[in-house]
């Protein structure tokens, strides 16, 4: 079946450091991949979305590239800010008819001032 | 823009109690969802509905009922609350569905069962 793996439960950085959050996925279909971000007290919101057609997405300084060979969809940001502190979810969707999104377990990012 | 409103924000129940959570959206979206969020486990789908009066079970539907009487509203019932249960229930909507659409989430209902 489909699955998403985020191995990093928590990441702690100082401001202006480089962010890298690991995500790998498994699917037999044609994936659409998302990163959602959840700030304290709020629901998750879309950060960026990538399909097999465009391979790479970016938003608010964050980037993610879909790599079919390694089935990875890592999230990166060159220089984090304290306001980036949140939980980040890697999410797998399919366009082959499945209505269910598969959420990774989430990575709590804490950015120290 | 639109908004998803979940009520109540906090819900405290007793073991064995039936509890109902409500969700309203003004996006005019066709599809609505209920997810359960547990610490360290991501989000798991309980029920979804692709149109008014439609209900589809997710992976976590056991112990829950849902109702979509209007396009704009989707309610979830915990049929028998489990002692010491703590979770956040998130409602979401999307234009259509099929795994490629953006979901718009409410801020959640936090459930505590004593």
GROMACS .gro file of C-alpha atoms in nm:
model
  227
    1UNK     CA    1   0.000   0.000   0.000
    2UNK     CA    2   0.089   0.367  -0.003
    3UNK     CA    3   0.305   0.505   0.275
    4UNK     CA    4   0.504   0.811   0.380
    5UNK     CA    5   0.802   0.810   0.614
    6UNK     CA    6   0.936   1.105   0.808
    7UNK     CA    7   1.215   0.981   1.031
    8UNK     CA    8   1.288   1.309   1.206
    9UNK     CA    9   1.040   1.366   1.485
   10UNK     CA   10   1.207   1.687   1.601
   11UNK     CA   11   1.454   1.931   1.450
   12UNK     CA   12   1.607   2.220   1.644
   13UNK     CA   13   1.797   2.496   1.467
   14UNK     CA   14   1.920   2.848   1.527
   15UNK     CA   15   1.801   3.136   1.311
   16UNK     CA   16   1.965   3.158   0.967
   17UNK     CA   17   2.065   2.790   0.970
   18UNK     CA   18   1.986   2.555   0.682
   19UNK     CA   19   1.679   2.332   0.712
   20UNK     CA   20   1.651   1.983   0.568
   21UNK     CA   21   1.357   1.757   0.652
   22UNK     CA   22   1.363   1.405   0.517
   23UNK     CA   23   1.062   1.243   0.351
   24UNK     CA   24   1.036   0.921   0.153
   25UNK     CA   25   0.725   0.766   0.007
   26UNK     CA   26   0.599   0.446  -0.146
   27UNK     CA   27   0.324   0.419  -0.404
   28UNK     CA   28   0.226   0.215  -0.706
   29UNK     CA   29   0.034   0.503  -0.862
   30UNK     CA   30   0.105   0.853  -0.990
   31UNK     CA   31   0.175   1.067  -0.688
   32UNK     CA   32   0.103   1.424  -0.601
   33UNK     CA   33   0.320   1.529  -0.309
   34UNK     CA   34   0.253   1.800  -0.056
   35UNK     CA   35   0.414   1.966   0.240
   36UNK     CA   36   0.168   2.099   0.496
   37UNK     CA   37   0.268   2.320   0.790
   38UNK     CA   38   0.083   2.343   1.120
   39UNK     CA   39   0.137   2.636   1.355
   40UNK     CA   40   0.036   2.605   1.723
   41UNK     CA   41  -0.339   2.620   1.777
   42UNK     CA   42  -0.416   2.602   1.405
   43UNK     CA   43  -0.500   2.336   1.152
   44UNK     CA   44  -0.246   2.231   0.889
   45UNK     CA   45  -0.218   2.454   0.583
   46UNK     CA   46  -0.065   2.387   0.245
   47UNK     CA   47   0.297   2.495   0.213
   48UNK     CA   48   0.370   2.356  -0.131
   49UNK     CA   49   0.253   2.095  -0.380
   50UNK     CA   50   0.435   1.904  -0.653
   51UNK     CA   51   0.306   1.675  -0.923
   52UNK     CA   52   0.495   1.440  -1.151
   53UNK     CA   53   0.460   1.706  -1.421
   54UNK     CA   54   0.651   1.983  -1.249
   55UNK     CA   55   0.892   1.799  -1.011
   56UNK     CA   56   0.974   2.096  -0.790
   57UNK     CA   57   0.777   2.331  -0.571
   58UNK     CA   58   0.864   2.636  -0.370
   59UNK     CA   59   0.687   2.872  -0.136
   60UNK     CA   60   0.791   3.130   0.125
   61UNK     CA   61   1.157   3.032   0.084
   62UNK     CA   62   1.091   2.658   0.120
   63UNK     CA   63   1.170   2.417  -0.162
   64UNK     CA   64   1.097   2.052  -0.226
   65UNK     CA   65   1.193   1.837  -0.523
   66UNK     CA   66   1.022   1.515  -0.621
   67UNK     CA   67   1.277   1.244  -0.698
   68UNK     CA   68   1.118   0.940  -0.856
   69UNK     CA   69   1.441   0.740  -0.846
   70UNK     CA   70   1.490   0.764  -0.471
   71UNK     CA   71   1.115   0.815  -0.399
   72UNK     CA   72   1.206   1.114  -0.187
   73UNK     CA   73   1.047   1.455  -0.136
   74UNK     CA   74   1.272   1.638   0.108
   75UNK     CA   75   1.192   1.988   0.232
   76UNK     CA   76   1.465   2.253   0.241
   77UNK     CA   77   1.508   2.613   0.337
   78UNK     CA   78   1.833   2.804   0.316
   79UNK     CA   79   1.786   3.024   0.620
   80UNK     CA   80   1.519   2.961   0.884
   81UNK     CA   81   1.352   3.219   1.103
   82UNK     CA   82   1.198   3.183   1.446
   83UNK     CA   83   0.855   3.224   1.282
   84UNK     CA   84   0.916   2.899   1.090
   85UNK     CA   85   0.875   2.702   1.412
   86UNK     CA   86   0.590   2.460   1.342
   87UNK     CA   87   0.509   2.099   1.260
   88UNK     CA   88   0.576   1.999   0.899
   89UNK     CA   89   0.389   1.711   0.736
   90UNK     CA   90   0.490   1.532   0.419
   91UNK     CA   91   0.175   1.411   0.243
   92UNK     CA   92   0.114   1.169  -0.044
   93UNK     CA   93  -0.186   1.187  -0.271
   94UNK     CA   94  -0.274   0.996  -0.583
   95UNK     CA   95  -0.453   1.098  -0.898
   96UNK     CA   96  -0.545   0.741  -0.983
   97UNK     CA   97  -0.880   0.754  -0.805
   98UNK     CA   98  -0.791   0.719  -0.439
   99UNK     CA   99  -0.956   0.983  -0.222
  100UNK     CA  100  -0.726   0.938   0.073
  101UNK     CA  101  -0.420   1.143   0.147
  102UNK     CA  102  -0.144   0.969   0.341
  103UNK     CA  103   0.017   1.189   0.605
  104UNK     CA  104   0.364   1.137   0.743
  105UNK     CA  105   0.405   1.145   1.120
  106UNK     CA  106   0.524   1.506   1.116
  107UNK     CA  107   0.846   1.687   1.208
  108UNK     CA  108   0.844   1.946   1.484
  109UNK     CA  109   1.077   2.230   1.387
  110UNK     CA  110   1.194   2.461   1.662
  111UNK     CA  111   1.400   2.763   1.563
  112UNK     CA  112   1.591   2.934   1.842
  113UNK     CA  113   1.644   3.315   1.822
  114UNK     CA  114  -1.140   3.336   0.081
  115UNK     CA  115  -1.329   3.107   0.309
  116UNK     CA  116  -1.315   2.960   0.651
  117UNK     CA  117  -1.379   2.632   0.829
  118UNK     CA  118  -1.536   2.662   1.171
  119UNK     CA  119  -1.522   2.374   1.416
  120UNK     CA  120  -1.725   2.362   1.734
  121UNK     CA  121  -1.657   2.318   2.013
  122UNK     CA  122  -1.286   2.400   2.038
  123UNK     CA  123  -1.253   2.191   2.354
  124UNK     CA  124  -1.470   1.894   2.446
  125UNK     CA  125  -1.453   1.703   2.772
  126UNK     CA  126  -1.651   1.385   2.801
  127UNK     CA  127  -1.705   1.085   3.024
  128UNK     CA  128  -1.625   0.727   2.939
  129UNK     CA  129  -1.905   0.570   2.733
  130UNK     CA  130  -2.061   0.903   2.641
  131UNK     CA  131  -2.175   0.985   2.289
  132UNK     CA  132  -2.011   1.308   2.173
  133UNK     CA  133  -2.077   1.517   1.862
  134UNK     CA  134  -1.835   1.748   1.686
  135UNK     CA  135  -1.952   2.000   1.425
  136UNK     CA  136  -1.788   2.157   1.122
  137UNK     CA  137  -1.906   2.433   0.888
  138UNK     CA  138  -1.736   2.560   0.570
  139UNK     CA  139  -1.815   2.858   0.348
  140UNK     CA  140  -1.581   2.770   0.061
  141UNK     CA  141  -1.870   2.601  -0.121
  142UNK     CA  142  -1.647   2.293  -0.148
  143UNK     CA  143  -1.796   1.957  -0.246
  144UNK     CA  144  -1.575   1.731  -0.034
  145UNK     CA  145  -1.536   1.737   0.342
  146UNK     CA  146  -1.320   1.526   0.573
  147UNK     CA  147  -1.271   1.434   0.937
  148UNK     CA  148  -0.920   1.351   1.054
  149UNK     CA  149  -0.790   1.243   1.391
  150UNK     CA  150  -0.453   1.379   1.504
  151UNK     CA  151  -0.256   1.197   1.771
  152UNK     CA  152   0.083   1.307   1.890
  153UNK     CA  153   0.357   1.150   1.679
  154UNK     CA  154   0.118   0.971   1.445
  155UNK     CA  155   0.026   1.224   1.182
  156UNK     CA  156  -0.332   1.259   1.065
  157UNK     CA  157  -0.559   0.963   1.005
  158UNK     CA  158  -0.880   0.978   0.804
  159UNK     CA  159  -1.200   0.888   0.986
  160UNK     CA  160  -1.474   0.976   0.734
  161UNK     CA  161  -1.511   1.181   0.421
  162UNK     CA  162  -1.803   1.295   0.209
  163UNK     CA  163  -1.790   1.389  -0.158
  164UNK     CA  164  -2.130   1.555  -0.164
  165UNK     CA  165  -2.436   1.624   0.046
  166UNK     CA  166  -2.574   1.303   0.207
  167UNK     CA  167  -2.271   1.100   0.095
  168UNK     CA  168  -2.051   0.921   0.349
  169UNK     CA  169  -1.731   0.724   0.292
  170UNK     CA  170  -1.531   0.543   0.560
  171UNK     CA  171  -1.165   0.611   0.613
  172UNK     CA  172  -0.913   0.383   0.780
  173UNK     CA  173  -1.019   0.488   1.131
  174UNK     CA  174  -1.400   0.484   1.107
  175UNK     CA  175  -1.468   0.224   1.376
  176UNK     CA  176  -1.620   0.390   1.682
  177UNK     CA  177  -1.740   0.692   1.485
  178UNK     CA  178  -2.046   0.800   1.286
  179UNK     CA  179  -2.072   1.097   1.052
  180UNK     CA  180  -2.347   1.303   0.893
  181UNK     CA  181  -2.350   1.539   0.592
  182UNK     CA  182  -2.699   1.685   0.580
  183UNK     CA  183  -2.597   2.003   0.401
  184UNK     CA  184  -2.317   2.086   0.162
  185UNK     CA  185  -2.170   2.332   0.410
  186UNK     CA  186  -2.173   2.114   0.721
  187UNK     CA  187  -2.023   1.783   0.830
  188UNK     CA  188  -2.061   1.642   1.180
  189UNK     CA  189  -1.876   1.361   1.354
  190UNK     CA  190  -2.006   1.153   1.645
  191UNK     CA  191  -1.788   0.956   1.883
  192UNK     CA  192  -2.029   0.671   1.958
  193UNK     CA  193  -1.873   0.569   2.292
  194UNK     CA  194  -1.587   0.774   2.431
  195UNK     CA  195  -1.290   0.573   2.557
  196UNK     CA  196  -1.143   0.649   2.900
  197UNK     CA  197  -0.819   0.854   2.892
  198UNK     CA  198  -0.864   0.924   2.522
  199UNK     CA  199  -0.701   1.248   2.410
  200UNK     CA  200  -0.686   1.362   2.051
  201UNK     CA  201  -0.745   1.655   1.819
  202UNK     CA  202  -1.013   1.613   1.553
  203UNK     CA  203  -0.960   1.816   1.238
  204UNK     CA  204  -1.223   1.896   0.978
  205UNK     CA  205  -1.116   1.982   0.623
  206UNK     CA  206  -1.268   2.054   0.286
  207UNK     CA  207  -1.153   2.051  -0.076
  208UNK     CA  208  -1.301   2.149  -0.410
  209UNK     CA  209  -1.337   1.791  -0.528
  210UNK     CA  210  -1.100   1.521  -0.407
  211UNK     CA  211  -0.915   1.231  -0.566
  212UNK     CA  212  -0.594   1.281  -0.377
  213UNK     CA  213  -0.458   1.580  -0.565
  214UNK     CA  214  -0.657   1.865  -0.424
  215UNK     CA  215  -0.552   2.110  -0.157
  216UNK     CA  216  -0.719   2.057   0.178
  217UNK     CA  217  -0.834   2.351   0.389
  218UNK     CA  218  -0.843   2.270   0.760
  219UNK     CA  219  -1.025   2.406   1.060
  220UNK     CA  220  -0.835   2.471   1.382
  221UNK     CA  221  -0.960   2.153   1.546
  222UNK     CA  222  -1.160   2.019   1.838
  223UNK     CA  223  -0.950   1.893   2.126
  224UNK     CA  224  -1.114   1.595   2.297
  225UNK     CA  225  -1.038   1.479   2.650
  226UNK     CA  226  -1.217   1.181   2.803
  227UNK     CA  227  -1.209   1.149   3.180
   0.00000   0.00000   0.00000
